[in-house]
Amino acid sequence: MVDVRSAVAADIPELVRLRALFAERPDSGWGPPPEGDAWRERCAESIAEQLFRDTMRIAVVDADAGRLAACGMGVVDQRLPMPHNPDGRVGMVFGLVTDPAHRRRGHARAIMAELLAWFDGLGVERVNLTATPEGDGIYRDLGFVDNPDPLLTRSR
């Protein structure tokens, strides 16, 4: 059994550390990171601003000595209503990462279950995510399928 909890302000340094593990992986599609660590301070500030909003949930699994083993984030995006989504809300899961020393212990699956329960409790009927090859099987086991809408990206 994996214990998942909501992140608190004291977790911010660890959330930034895990975000770096996620963002700086070679297959991220972003290329090598730019010089410096200014993004880390901005990331910490952004987490602090959003941590307790009703539209964001950060789920974490503790390791030991104040460290986190894993984290995952969910946000609710308000879009315009449409026939298949009458309230227009769409969930997005991102930044699901497990520290390499704690992988293959069910942390990602437990975090996903927690985030999906949170979305369900809010009545959010559609949840999107992008999957790494390592996470694809977990997401498909949880009911995720290929999206008919192709995702295109523009970076400047």
PDB file of C-alpha atoms in Angstrom:
ATOM      1  CA  MET A   1       0.000   0.000   0.000  1.00  0.00           C
ATOM      2  CA  VAL A   2       1.378   3.377  -1.053  1.00  0.00           C
ATOM      3  CA  ASP A   3       0.392   6.406   1.012  1.00  0.00           C
ATOM      4  CA  VAL A   4      -0.399   9.423  -1.152  1.00  0.00           C
ATOM      5  CA  ARG A   5      -0.995  12.864   0.316  1.00  0.00           C
ATOM      6  CA  SER A   6      -1.507  16.407  -0.896  1.00  0.00           C
ATOM      7  CA  ALA A   7       1.619  18.518  -1.163  1.00  0.00           C
ATOM      8  CA  VAL A   8       2.201  21.279   1.371  1.00  0.00           C
ATOM      9  CA  ALA A   9       4.376  24.388   1.241  1.00  0.00           C
ATOM     10  CA  ALA A  10       7.282  22.587   2.930  1.00  0.00           C
ATOM     11  CA  ASP A  11       7.399  20.205  -0.073  1.00  0.00           C
ATOM     12  CA  ILE A  12       8.200  22.946  -2.594  1.00  0.00           C
ATOM     13  CA  PRO A  13      11.989  22.393  -2.732  1.00  0.00           C
ATOM     14  CA  GLU A  14      11.435  18.676  -3.309  1.00  0.00           C
ATOM     15  CA  LEU A  15       8.751  19.355  -5.920  1.00  0.00           C
ATOM     16  CA  VAL A  16      11.237  21.539  -7.800  1.00  0.00           C
ATOM     17  CA  ARG A  17      13.870  18.794  -7.537  1.00  0.00           C
ATOM     18  CA  LEU A  18      11.473  16.229  -8.977  1.00  0.00           C
ATOM     19  CA  ARG A  19      10.349  18.694 -11.653  1.00  0.00           C
ATOM     20  CA  ALA A  20      13.982  18.965 -12.743  1.00  0.00           C
ATOM     21  CA  LEU A  21      14.198  15.163 -13.052  1.00  0.00           C
ATOM     22  CA  PHE A  22      11.132  15.237 -15.260  1.00  0.00           C
ATOM     23  CA  ALA A  23      12.004  18.290 -17.335  1.00  0.00           C
ATOM     24  CA  GLU A  24      15.637  17.452 -17.955  1.00  0.00           C
ATOM     25  CA  ARG A  25      15.180  13.916 -19.266  1.00  0.00           C
ATOM     26  CA  PRO A  26      16.793  13.369 -22.671  1.00  0.00           C
ATOM     27  CA  ASP A  27      13.500  12.391 -24.365  1.00  0.00           C
ATOM     28  CA  SER A  28      11.619  15.489 -23.177  1.00  0.00           C
ATOM     29  CA  GLY A  29      11.620  17.023 -26.652  1.00  0.00           C
ATOM     30  CA  TRP A  30      12.919  20.320 -25.323  1.00  0.00           C
ATOM     31  CA  GLY A  31      16.588  19.676 -26.019  1.00  0.00           C
ATOM     32  CA  PRO A  32      19.352  20.499 -23.556  1.00  0.00           C
ATOM     33  CA  PRO A  33      18.314  22.857 -20.755  1.00  0.00           C
ATOM     34  CA  PRO A  34      19.562  26.440 -20.944  1.00  0.00           C
ATOM     35  CA  GLU A  35      22.373  27.586 -18.667  1.00  0.00           C
ATOM     36  CA  GLY A  36      21.529  28.519 -15.085  1.00  0.00           C
ATOM     37  CA  ASP A  37      18.883  27.649 -12.563  1.00  0.00           C
ATOM     38  CA  ALA A  38      16.619  30.717 -12.729  1.00  0.00           C
ATOM     39  CA  TRP A  39      13.756  28.491 -13.809  1.00  0.00           C
ATOM     40  CA  ARG A  40      13.904  26.663 -10.462  1.00  0.00           C
ATOM     41  CA  GLU A  41      13.118  29.835  -8.516  1.00  0.00           C
ATOM     42  CA  ARG A  42      10.264  30.652 -10.893  1.00  0.00           C
ATOM     43  CA  CYS A  43       8.989  27.086 -10.561  1.00  0.00           C
ATOM     44  CA  ALA A  44       9.005  27.326  -6.744  1.00  0.00           C
ATOM     45  CA  GLU A  45       7.127  30.635  -6.914  1.00  0.00           C
ATOM     46  CA  SER A  46       4.564  29.186  -9.303  1.00  0.00           C
ATOM     47  CA  ILE A  47       3.985  26.138  -7.104  1.00  0.00           C
ATOM     48  CA  ALA A  48       3.555  28.394  -4.067  1.00  0.00           C
ATOM     49  CA  GLU A  49       0.969  30.493  -5.942  1.00  0.00           C
ATOM     50  CA  GLN A  50      -1.033  27.497  -7.141  1.00  0.00           C
ATOM     51  CA  LEU A  51      -0.599  24.965  -4.348  1.00  0.00           C
ATOM     52  CA  PHE A  52      -3.868  25.653  -2.582  1.00  0.00           C
ATOM     53  CA  ARG A  53      -6.071  26.613  -5.531  1.00  0.00           C
ATOM     54  CA  ASP A  54      -9.219  24.573  -6.038  1.00  0.00           C
ATOM     55  CA  THR A  55      -8.192  23.939  -9.644  1.00  0.00           C
ATOM     56  CA  MET A  56      -4.861  22.271  -8.855  1.00  0.00           C
ATOM     57  CA  ARG A  57      -3.908  19.167  -6.931  1.00  0.00           C
ATOM     58  CA  ILE A  58      -0.336  18.049  -6.308  1.00  0.00           C
ATOM     59  CA  ALA A  59      -0.153  14.502  -4.992  1.00  0.00           C
ATOM     60  CA  VAL A  60       3.052  13.216  -3.405  1.00  0.00           C
ATOM     61  CA  VAL A  61       4.544  10.074  -1.926  1.00  0.00           C
ATOM     62  CA  ASP A  62       7.072  10.501   0.869  1.00  0.00           C
ATOM     63  CA  ALA A  63      10.472   8.827   0.840  1.00  0.00           C
ATOM     64  CA  ASP A  64      12.502   9.474   3.970  1.00  0.00           C
ATOM     65  CA  ALA A  65      14.219  12.360   5.776  1.00  0.00           C
ATOM     66  CA  GLY A  66      12.008  15.045   4.252  1.00  0.00           C
ATOM     67  CA  ARG A  67      12.456  13.768   0.711  1.00  0.00           C
ATOM     68  CA  LEU A  68       9.736  12.904  -1.783  1.00  0.00           C
ATOM     69  CA  ALA A  69       9.738   9.650  -3.692  1.00  0.00           C
ATOM     70  CA  ALA A  70       7.247  10.823  -6.329  1.00  0.00           C
ATOM     71  CA  CYS A  71       4.797  13.518  -7.306  1.00  0.00           C
ATOM     72  CA  GLY A  72       2.121  14.197  -9.881  1.00  0.00           C
ATOM     73  CA  MET A  73       0.038  17.242 -10.661  1.00  0.00           C
ATOM     74  CA  GLY A  74      -3.476  17.724 -11.888  1.00  0.00           C
ATOM     75  CA  VAL A  75      -5.170  20.910 -13.030  1.00  0.00           C
ATOM     76  CA  VAL A  76      -8.672  21.707 -14.172  1.00  0.00           C
ATOM     77  CA  ASP A  77      -8.864  23.869 -17.262  1.00  0.00           C
ATOM     78  CA  GLN A  78     -12.089  25.744 -17.967  1.00  0.00           C
ATOM     79  CA  ARG A  79     -12.906  25.640 -21.656  1.00  0.00           C
ATOM     80  CA  LEU A  80     -16.066  26.481 -23.537  1.00  0.00           C
ATOM     81  CA  PRO A  81     -18.901  23.960 -23.186  1.00  0.00           C
ATOM     82  CA  MET A  82     -19.644  21.638 -26.074  1.00  0.00           C
ATOM     83  CA  PRO A  83     -22.062  18.739 -26.634  1.00  0.00           C
ATOM     84  CA  HIS A  84     -19.706  16.066 -25.296  1.00  0.00           C
ATOM     85  CA  ASN A  85     -18.486  18.248 -22.435  1.00  0.00           C
ATOM     86  CA  PRO A  86     -21.396  20.433 -21.298  1.00  0.00           C
ATOM     87  CA  ASP A  87     -19.539  22.220 -18.485  1.00  0.00           C
ATOM     88  CA  GLY A  88     -16.342  22.719 -20.490  1.00  0.00           C
ATOM     89  CA  ARG A  89     -13.969  21.525 -17.776  1.00  0.00           C
ATOM     90  CA  VAL A  90     -11.019  19.338 -18.770  1.00  0.00           C
ATOM     91  CA  GLY A  91      -8.478  17.815 -16.423  1.00  0.00           C
ATOM     92  CA  MET A  92      -4.799  17.619 -17.238  1.00  0.00           C
ATOM     93  CA  VAL A  93      -2.241  15.430 -15.488  1.00  0.00           C
ATOM     94  CA  PHE A  94       1.379  16.474 -15.796  1.00  0.00           C
ATOM     95  CA  GLY A  95       4.720  16.227 -14.066  1.00  0.00           C
ATOM     96  CA  LEU A  96       4.218  12.695 -12.814  1.00  0.00           C
ATOM     97  CA  VAL A  97       7.720  11.645 -11.841  1.00  0.00           C
ATOM     98  CA  THR A  98       9.312   9.153  -9.481  1.00  0.00           C
ATOM     99  CA  ASP A  99      12.832   9.551  -8.144  1.00  0.00           C
ATOM    100  CA  PRO A 100      14.977   6.848  -9.789  1.00  0.00           C
ATOM    101  CA  ALA A 101      15.830   5.343  -6.385  1.00  0.00           C
ATOM    102  CA  HIS A 102      12.103   4.715  -5.725  1.00  0.00           C
ATOM    103  CA  ARG A 103      10.816   3.431  -9.064  1.00  0.00           C
ATOM    104  CA  ARG A 104       8.873   0.216  -9.676  1.00  0.00           C
ATOM    105  CA  ARG A 105       7.074   0.374  -6.305  1.00  0.00           C
ATOM    106  CA  GLY A 106       3.619   1.509  -7.437  1.00  0.00           C
ATOM    107  CA  HIS A 107       4.066   5.202  -6.632  1.00  0.00           C
ATOM    108  CA  ALA A 108       3.000   6.470 -10.073  1.00  0.00           C
ATOM    109  CA  ARG A 109      -0.074   4.248 -10.143  1.00  0.00           C
ATOM    110  CA  ALA A 110      -1.087   5.351  -6.620  1.00  0.00           C
ATOM    111  CA  ILE A 111      -0.647   9.024  -7.517  1.00  0.00           C
ATOM    112  CA  MET A 112      -2.708   8.561 -10.690  1.00  0.00           C
ATOM    113  CA  ALA A 113      -5.473   6.857  -8.709  1.00  0.00           C
ATOM    114  CA  GLU A 114      -5.501   9.785  -6.269  1.00  0.00           C
ATOM    115  CA  LEU A 115      -5.589  12.396  -9.040  1.00  0.00           C
ATOM    116  CA  LEU A 116      -8.335  10.560 -10.927  1.00  0.00           C
ATOM    117  CA  ALA A 117     -10.406  10.321  -7.737  1.00  0.00           C
ATOM    118  CA  TRP A 118      -9.933  14.081  -7.263  1.00  0.00           C
ATOM    119  CA  PHE A 119     -11.093  14.777 -10.838  1.00  0.00           C
ATOM    120  CA  ASP A 120     -14.047  12.404 -10.356  1.00  0.00           C
ATOM    121  CA  GLY A 121     -15.006  14.187  -7.131  1.00  0.00           C
ATOM    122  CA  LEU A 122     -15.093  17.469  -9.035  1.00  0.00           C
ATOM    123  CA  GLY A 123     -17.215  15.953 -11.794  1.00  0.00           C
ATOM    124  CA  VAL A 124     -14.525  16.433 -14.440  1.00  0.00           C
ATOM    125  CA  GLU A 125     -15.405  13.961 -17.171  1.00  0.00           C
ATOM    126  CA  ARG A 126     -12.369  14.257 -19.459  1.00  0.00           C
ATOM    127  CA  VAL A 127      -8.753  14.011 -18.309  1.00  0.00           C
ATOM    128  CA  ASN A 128      -5.807  14.360 -20.676  1.00  0.00           C
ATOM    129  CA  LEU A 129      -2.117  13.631 -20.298  1.00  0.00           C
ATOM    130  CA  THR A 130       0.956  13.033 -22.381  1.00  0.00           C
ATOM    131  CA  ALA A 131       2.714   9.769 -21.714  1.00  0.00           C
ATOM    132  CA  THR A 132       6.320   8.724 -21.712  1.00  0.00           C
ATOM    133  CA  PRO A 133       6.964   5.195 -22.949  1.00  0.00           C
ATOM    134  CA  GLU A 134       7.584   4.135 -19.317  1.00  0.00           C
ATOM    135  CA  GLY A 135       4.197   5.421 -18.154  1.00  0.00           C
ATOM    136  CA  ASP A 136       2.067   4.423 -21.136  1.00  0.00           C
ATOM    137  CA  GLY A 137       1.081   1.018 -19.750  1.00  0.00           C
ATOM    138  CA  ILE A 138      -0.041   2.435 -16.398  1.00  0.00           C
ATOM    139  CA  TYR A 139      -2.217   5.055 -18.084  1.00  0.00           C
ATOM    140  CA  ARG A 140      -3.801   2.548 -20.442  1.00  0.00           C
ATOM    141  CA  ASP A 141      -4.522   0.242 -17.464  1.00  0.00           C
ATOM    142  CA  LEU A 142      -6.355   3.184 -15.878  1.00  0.00           C
ATOM    143  CA  GLY A 143      -8.567   3.671 -18.950  1.00  0.00           C
ATOM    144  CA  PHE A 144      -6.641   6.224 -21.004  1.00  0.00           C
ATOM    145  CA  VAL A 145      -6.837   5.775 -24.776  1.00  0.00           C
ATOM    146  CA  ASP A 146      -5.315   7.473 -27.790  1.00  0.00           C
ATOM    147  CA  ASN A 147      -6.788  10.923 -28.297  1.00  0.00           C
ATOM    148  CA  PRO A 148      -8.266  11.597 -31.754  1.00  0.00           C
ATOM    149  CA  ASP A 149      -7.140  15.226 -31.484  1.00  0.00           C
ATOM    150  CA  PRO A 150      -3.508  15.438 -32.567  1.00  0.00           C
ATOM    151  CA  LEU A 151      -1.347  17.470 -30.232  1.00  0.00           C
ATOM    152  CA  LEU A 152       0.795  20.031 -31.991  1.00  0.00           C
ATOM    153  CA  THR A 153       3.345  22.168 -30.189  1.00  0.00           C
ATOM    154  CA  ARG A 154       4.949  25.509 -30.942  1.00  0.00           C
ATOM    155  CA  SER A 155       7.978  26.657 -28.974  1.00  0.00           C
ATOM    156  CA  ARG A 156       9.808  29.947 -29.311  1.00  0.00           C
TER     157      ARG A 156
END
